Tab-separated table of C-alpha atoms in Angstrom:
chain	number	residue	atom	x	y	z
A	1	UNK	CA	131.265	-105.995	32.014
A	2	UNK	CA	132.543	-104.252	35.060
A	3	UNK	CA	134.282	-106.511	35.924
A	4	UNK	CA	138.059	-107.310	36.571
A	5	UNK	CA	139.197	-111.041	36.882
A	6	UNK	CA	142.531	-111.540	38.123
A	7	UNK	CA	144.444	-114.638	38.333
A	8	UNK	CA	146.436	-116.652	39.989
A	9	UNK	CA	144.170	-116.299	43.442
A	10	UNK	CA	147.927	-117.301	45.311
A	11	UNK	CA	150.922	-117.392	44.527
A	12	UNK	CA	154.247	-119.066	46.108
A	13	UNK	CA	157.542	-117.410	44.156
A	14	UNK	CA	161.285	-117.938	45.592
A	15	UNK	CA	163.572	-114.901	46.724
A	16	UNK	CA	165.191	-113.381	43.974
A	17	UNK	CA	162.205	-114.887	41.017
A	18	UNK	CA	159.898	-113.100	39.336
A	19	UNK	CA	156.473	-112.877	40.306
A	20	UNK	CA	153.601	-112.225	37.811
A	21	UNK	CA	149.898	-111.293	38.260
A	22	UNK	CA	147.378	-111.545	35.471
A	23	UNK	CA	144.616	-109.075	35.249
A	24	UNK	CA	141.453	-108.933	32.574
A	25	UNK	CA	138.736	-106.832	31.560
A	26	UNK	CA	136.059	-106.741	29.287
A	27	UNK	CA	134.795	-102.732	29.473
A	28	UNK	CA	136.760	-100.852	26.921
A	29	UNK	CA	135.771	-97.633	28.695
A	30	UNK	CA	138.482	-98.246	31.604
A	31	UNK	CA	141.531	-96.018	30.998
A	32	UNK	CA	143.345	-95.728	33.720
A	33	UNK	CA	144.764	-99.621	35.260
A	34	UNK	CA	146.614	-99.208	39.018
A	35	UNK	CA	147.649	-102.053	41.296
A	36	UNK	CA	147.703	-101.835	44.734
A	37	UNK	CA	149.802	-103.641	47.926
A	38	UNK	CA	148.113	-104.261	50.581
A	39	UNK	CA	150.115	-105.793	54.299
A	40	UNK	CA	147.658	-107.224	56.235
A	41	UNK	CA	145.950	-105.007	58.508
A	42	UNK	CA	146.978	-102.033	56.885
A	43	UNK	CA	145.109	-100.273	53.771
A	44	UNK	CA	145.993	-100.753	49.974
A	45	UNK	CA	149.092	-98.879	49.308
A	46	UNK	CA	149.225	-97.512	44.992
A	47	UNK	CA	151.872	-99.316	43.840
A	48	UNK	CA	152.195	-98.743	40.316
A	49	UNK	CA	149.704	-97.162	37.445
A	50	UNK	CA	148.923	-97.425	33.505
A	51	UNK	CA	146.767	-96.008	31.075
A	52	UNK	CA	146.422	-97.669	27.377
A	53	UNK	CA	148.191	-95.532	25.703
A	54	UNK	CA	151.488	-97.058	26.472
A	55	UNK	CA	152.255	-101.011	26.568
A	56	UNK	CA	154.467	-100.867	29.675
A	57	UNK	CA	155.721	-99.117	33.001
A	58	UNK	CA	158.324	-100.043	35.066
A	59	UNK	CA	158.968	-98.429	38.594
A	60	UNK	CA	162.148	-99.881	40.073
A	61	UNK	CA	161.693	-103.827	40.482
A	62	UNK	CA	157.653	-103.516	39.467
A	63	UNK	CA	156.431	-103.855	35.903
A	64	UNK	CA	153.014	-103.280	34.563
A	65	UNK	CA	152.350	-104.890	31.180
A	66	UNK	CA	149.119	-103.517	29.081
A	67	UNK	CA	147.659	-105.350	26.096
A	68	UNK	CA	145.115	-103.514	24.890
A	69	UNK	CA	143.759	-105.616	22.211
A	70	UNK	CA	143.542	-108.594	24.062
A	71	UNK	CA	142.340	-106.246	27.394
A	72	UNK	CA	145.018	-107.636	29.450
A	73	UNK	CA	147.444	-106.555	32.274
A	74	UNK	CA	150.058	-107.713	34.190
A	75	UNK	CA	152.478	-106.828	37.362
A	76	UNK	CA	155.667	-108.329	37.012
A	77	UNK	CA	157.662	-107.917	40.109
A	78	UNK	CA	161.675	-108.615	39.521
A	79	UNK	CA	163.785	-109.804	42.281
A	80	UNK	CA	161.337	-110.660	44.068
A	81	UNK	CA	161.776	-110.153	47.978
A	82	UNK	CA	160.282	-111.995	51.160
A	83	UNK	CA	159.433	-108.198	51.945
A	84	UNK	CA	156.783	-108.399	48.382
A	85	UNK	CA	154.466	-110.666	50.745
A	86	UNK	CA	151.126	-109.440	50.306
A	87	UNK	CA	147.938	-109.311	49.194
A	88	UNK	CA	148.192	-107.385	45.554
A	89	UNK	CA	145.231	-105.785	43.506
A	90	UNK	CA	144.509	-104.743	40.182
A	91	UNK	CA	142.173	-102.139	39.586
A	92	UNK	CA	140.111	-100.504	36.439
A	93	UNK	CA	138.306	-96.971	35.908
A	94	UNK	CA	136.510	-95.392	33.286
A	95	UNK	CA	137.108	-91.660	33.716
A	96	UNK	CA	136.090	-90.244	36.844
A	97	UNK	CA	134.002	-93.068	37.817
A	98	UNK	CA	134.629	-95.206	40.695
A	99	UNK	CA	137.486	-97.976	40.959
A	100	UNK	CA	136.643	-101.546	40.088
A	101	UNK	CA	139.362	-103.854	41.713
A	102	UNK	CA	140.410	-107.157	41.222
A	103	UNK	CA	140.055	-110.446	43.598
A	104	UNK	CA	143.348	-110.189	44.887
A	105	UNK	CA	146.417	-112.183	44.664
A	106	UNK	CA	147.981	-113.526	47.774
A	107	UNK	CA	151.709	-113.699	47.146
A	108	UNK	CA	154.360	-115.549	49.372
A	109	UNK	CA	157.672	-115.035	48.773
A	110	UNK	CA	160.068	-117.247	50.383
A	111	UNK	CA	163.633	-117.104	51.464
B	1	UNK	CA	152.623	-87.474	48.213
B	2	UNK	CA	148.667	-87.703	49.295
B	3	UNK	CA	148.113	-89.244	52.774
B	4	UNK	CA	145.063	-90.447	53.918
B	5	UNK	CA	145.140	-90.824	57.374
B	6	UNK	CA	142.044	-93.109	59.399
B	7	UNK	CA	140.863	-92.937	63.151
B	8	UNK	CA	140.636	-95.134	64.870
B	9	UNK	CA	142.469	-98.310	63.241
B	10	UNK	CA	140.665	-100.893	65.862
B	11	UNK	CA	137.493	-100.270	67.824
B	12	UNK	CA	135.649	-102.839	69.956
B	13	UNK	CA	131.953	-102.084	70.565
B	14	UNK	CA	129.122	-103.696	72.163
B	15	UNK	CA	125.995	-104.839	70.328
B	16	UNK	CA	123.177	-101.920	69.855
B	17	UNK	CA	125.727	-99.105	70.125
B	18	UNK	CA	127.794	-96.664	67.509
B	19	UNK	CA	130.763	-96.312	66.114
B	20	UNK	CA	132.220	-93.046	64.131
B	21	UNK	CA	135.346	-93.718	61.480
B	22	UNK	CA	137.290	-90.463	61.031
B	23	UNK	CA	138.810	-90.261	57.734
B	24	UNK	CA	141.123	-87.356	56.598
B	25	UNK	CA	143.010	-86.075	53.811
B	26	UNK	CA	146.322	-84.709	55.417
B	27	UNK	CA	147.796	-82.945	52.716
B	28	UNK	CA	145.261	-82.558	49.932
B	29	UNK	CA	141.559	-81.102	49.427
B	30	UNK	CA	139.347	-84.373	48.671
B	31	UNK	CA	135.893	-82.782	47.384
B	32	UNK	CA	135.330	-86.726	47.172
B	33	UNK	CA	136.011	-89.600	49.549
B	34	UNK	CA	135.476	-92.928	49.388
B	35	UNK	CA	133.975	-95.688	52.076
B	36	UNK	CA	135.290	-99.909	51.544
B	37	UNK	CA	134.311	-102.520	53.171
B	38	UNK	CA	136.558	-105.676	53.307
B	39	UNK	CA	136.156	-108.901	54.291
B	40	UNK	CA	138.883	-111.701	55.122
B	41	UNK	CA	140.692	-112.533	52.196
B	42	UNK	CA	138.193	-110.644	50.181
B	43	UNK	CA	138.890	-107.759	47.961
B	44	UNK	CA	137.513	-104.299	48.914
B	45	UNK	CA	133.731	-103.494	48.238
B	46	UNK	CA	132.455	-99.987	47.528
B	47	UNK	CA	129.825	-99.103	49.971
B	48	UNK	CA	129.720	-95.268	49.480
B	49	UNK	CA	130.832	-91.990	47.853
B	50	UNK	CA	131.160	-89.081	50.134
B	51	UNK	CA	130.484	-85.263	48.615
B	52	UNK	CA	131.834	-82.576	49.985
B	53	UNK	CA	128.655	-80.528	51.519
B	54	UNK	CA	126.100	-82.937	49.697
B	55	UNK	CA	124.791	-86.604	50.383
B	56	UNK	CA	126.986	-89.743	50.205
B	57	UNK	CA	125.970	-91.953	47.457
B	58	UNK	CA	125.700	-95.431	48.570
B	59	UNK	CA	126.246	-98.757	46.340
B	60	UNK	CA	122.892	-100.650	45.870
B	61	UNK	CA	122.597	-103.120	49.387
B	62	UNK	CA	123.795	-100.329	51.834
B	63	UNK	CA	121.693	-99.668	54.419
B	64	UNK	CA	122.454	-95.965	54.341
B	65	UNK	CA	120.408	-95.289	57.769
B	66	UNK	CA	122.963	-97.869	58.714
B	67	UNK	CA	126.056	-96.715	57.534
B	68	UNK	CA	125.876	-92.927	58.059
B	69	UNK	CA	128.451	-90.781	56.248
B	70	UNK	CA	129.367	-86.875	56.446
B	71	UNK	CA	131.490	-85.093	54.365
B	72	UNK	CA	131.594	-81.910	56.306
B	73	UNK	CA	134.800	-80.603	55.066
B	74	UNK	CA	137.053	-80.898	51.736
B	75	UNK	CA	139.750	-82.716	54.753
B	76	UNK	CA	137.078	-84.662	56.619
B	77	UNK	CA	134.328	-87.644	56.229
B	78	UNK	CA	133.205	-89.884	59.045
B	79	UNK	CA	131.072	-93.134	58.510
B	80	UNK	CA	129.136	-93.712	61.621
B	81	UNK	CA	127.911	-97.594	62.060
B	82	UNK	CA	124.495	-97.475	63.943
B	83	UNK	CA	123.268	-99.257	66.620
B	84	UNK	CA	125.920	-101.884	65.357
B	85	UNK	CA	125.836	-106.161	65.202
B	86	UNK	CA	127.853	-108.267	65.215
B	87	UNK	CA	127.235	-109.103	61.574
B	88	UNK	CA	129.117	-105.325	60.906
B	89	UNK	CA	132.567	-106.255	62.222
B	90	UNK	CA	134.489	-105.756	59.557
B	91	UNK	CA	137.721	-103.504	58.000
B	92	UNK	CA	136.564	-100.299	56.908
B	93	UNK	CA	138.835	-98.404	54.604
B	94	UNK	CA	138.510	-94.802	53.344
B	95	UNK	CA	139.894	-93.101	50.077
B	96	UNK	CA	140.352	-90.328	48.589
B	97	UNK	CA	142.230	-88.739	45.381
B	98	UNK	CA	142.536	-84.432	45.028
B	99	UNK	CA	140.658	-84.360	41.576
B	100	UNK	CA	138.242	-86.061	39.722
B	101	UNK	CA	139.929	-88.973	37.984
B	102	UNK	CA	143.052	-88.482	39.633
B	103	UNK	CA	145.237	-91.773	41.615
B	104	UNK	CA	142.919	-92.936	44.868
B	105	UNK	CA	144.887	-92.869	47.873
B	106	UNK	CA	143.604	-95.303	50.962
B	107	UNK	CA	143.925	-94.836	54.253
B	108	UNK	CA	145.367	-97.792	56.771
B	109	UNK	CA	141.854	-99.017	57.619
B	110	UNK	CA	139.757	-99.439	60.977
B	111	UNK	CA	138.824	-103.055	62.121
B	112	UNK	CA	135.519	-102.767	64.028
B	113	UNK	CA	134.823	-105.800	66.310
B	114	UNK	CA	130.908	-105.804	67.604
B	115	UNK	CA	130.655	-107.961	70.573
């Protein structure tokens, strides 16, 4: 129950398409539902951040999705750019206990 | 913004010796810190929490006379690999957030290589 499946495991998108993540839960303790960039060698960079009580959040080009009911969540990413290659996570927490991310998503964006 | 900055960010060590990871909030008071693990193409794995002036809780299969973690300071924790194998090179990533419950901010990691 703690844990956070996220699909597709990689993902191949042209410049300028839109690139979308799937994330799933099952605890419906988790309020608070952040994705995170991560360039390889580097450490995960917070890219955008939800909490249930709103269905959607958009920062610039990056969307984040939240069905509630069906304990979904997405990141759409608009536009996408060859510079959006990375590894993103999703991410769950239940107050102000610890973070429970994702698998990953490998995303390749080409020119 | 919160920055979490991580010392070194490579480190090459022989067999049987150790290794301290510096990890510090630059710009915030962390009374909690965080210590990942993360394999190749693997997504990152809790191995401890780190308390400000109390002991690090460590997630069940850490060898915490391994992995050995201070939290000396609301700005500093360290995570110390002992007498390290090969079997512990890995990236080590440390994070941190200034309250309870508030966004977790990582810092840019330290790839250990035991030779």
């Amino acid at each position: 129950q703690q844990q956070v499946k996220q699909s597709p495991q990689s993902l191949i998108v042209q410049k300028g398409g839109i690139s979308i993540i799937n994330c799933a839960y099952e605890n419906t303790a988790f309020d608070y539902f952040p994705w995170y960039q991560q360039f390889p060698g580097k450490g995960p960079a917070l890219l955008i951040a939800i909490r249930p009580d709103v269905s959607e959040k958009k920062e610039g080009r990056f969307t984040i999705s939240f069905n509630k009911s069906a304990k979904q969540f997405s990141l759409h990413i608009m536009d996408s750019q060859p510079g959006d290659s990375a590894t993103y996570f999703c991410a769950a927490r239940a107050g102000f206990q610890k973070l429970v991310f994702g698998t990953g998503t490998r995303l390749l964006v080409s020119p | 913004g919160a920055v979490v900055s991580q010392h070194p960010s490579r480190v090459i060590c022989k067999s049987g010796t150790s290794v301290k990871i510096e990890c510090r909030s630059l710009d915030f008071q962390a009374t909690t810190m965080f210590w990942y693990r993360q394999f190749p193409k693997q997504s990152l794995m809790l191995m401890a929490t780190s308390n400000e002036g109390s002991k690090a809780t460590y997630e069940q299969g850490v060898e915490k006379d391994k992995f050995l973690i201070n939290h000396a300071s609301l700005t500093l924790s360290t995570l110390t690999v002992t007498s390290a194998h090969p079997e512990d090179s890995s990236f080590y990533i440390c994070s941190a957030n200034d309250s309870p419950g508030s966004p977790l901010h990582f810092g840019n990691g330290t790839r250990l290589t035991v030779t």
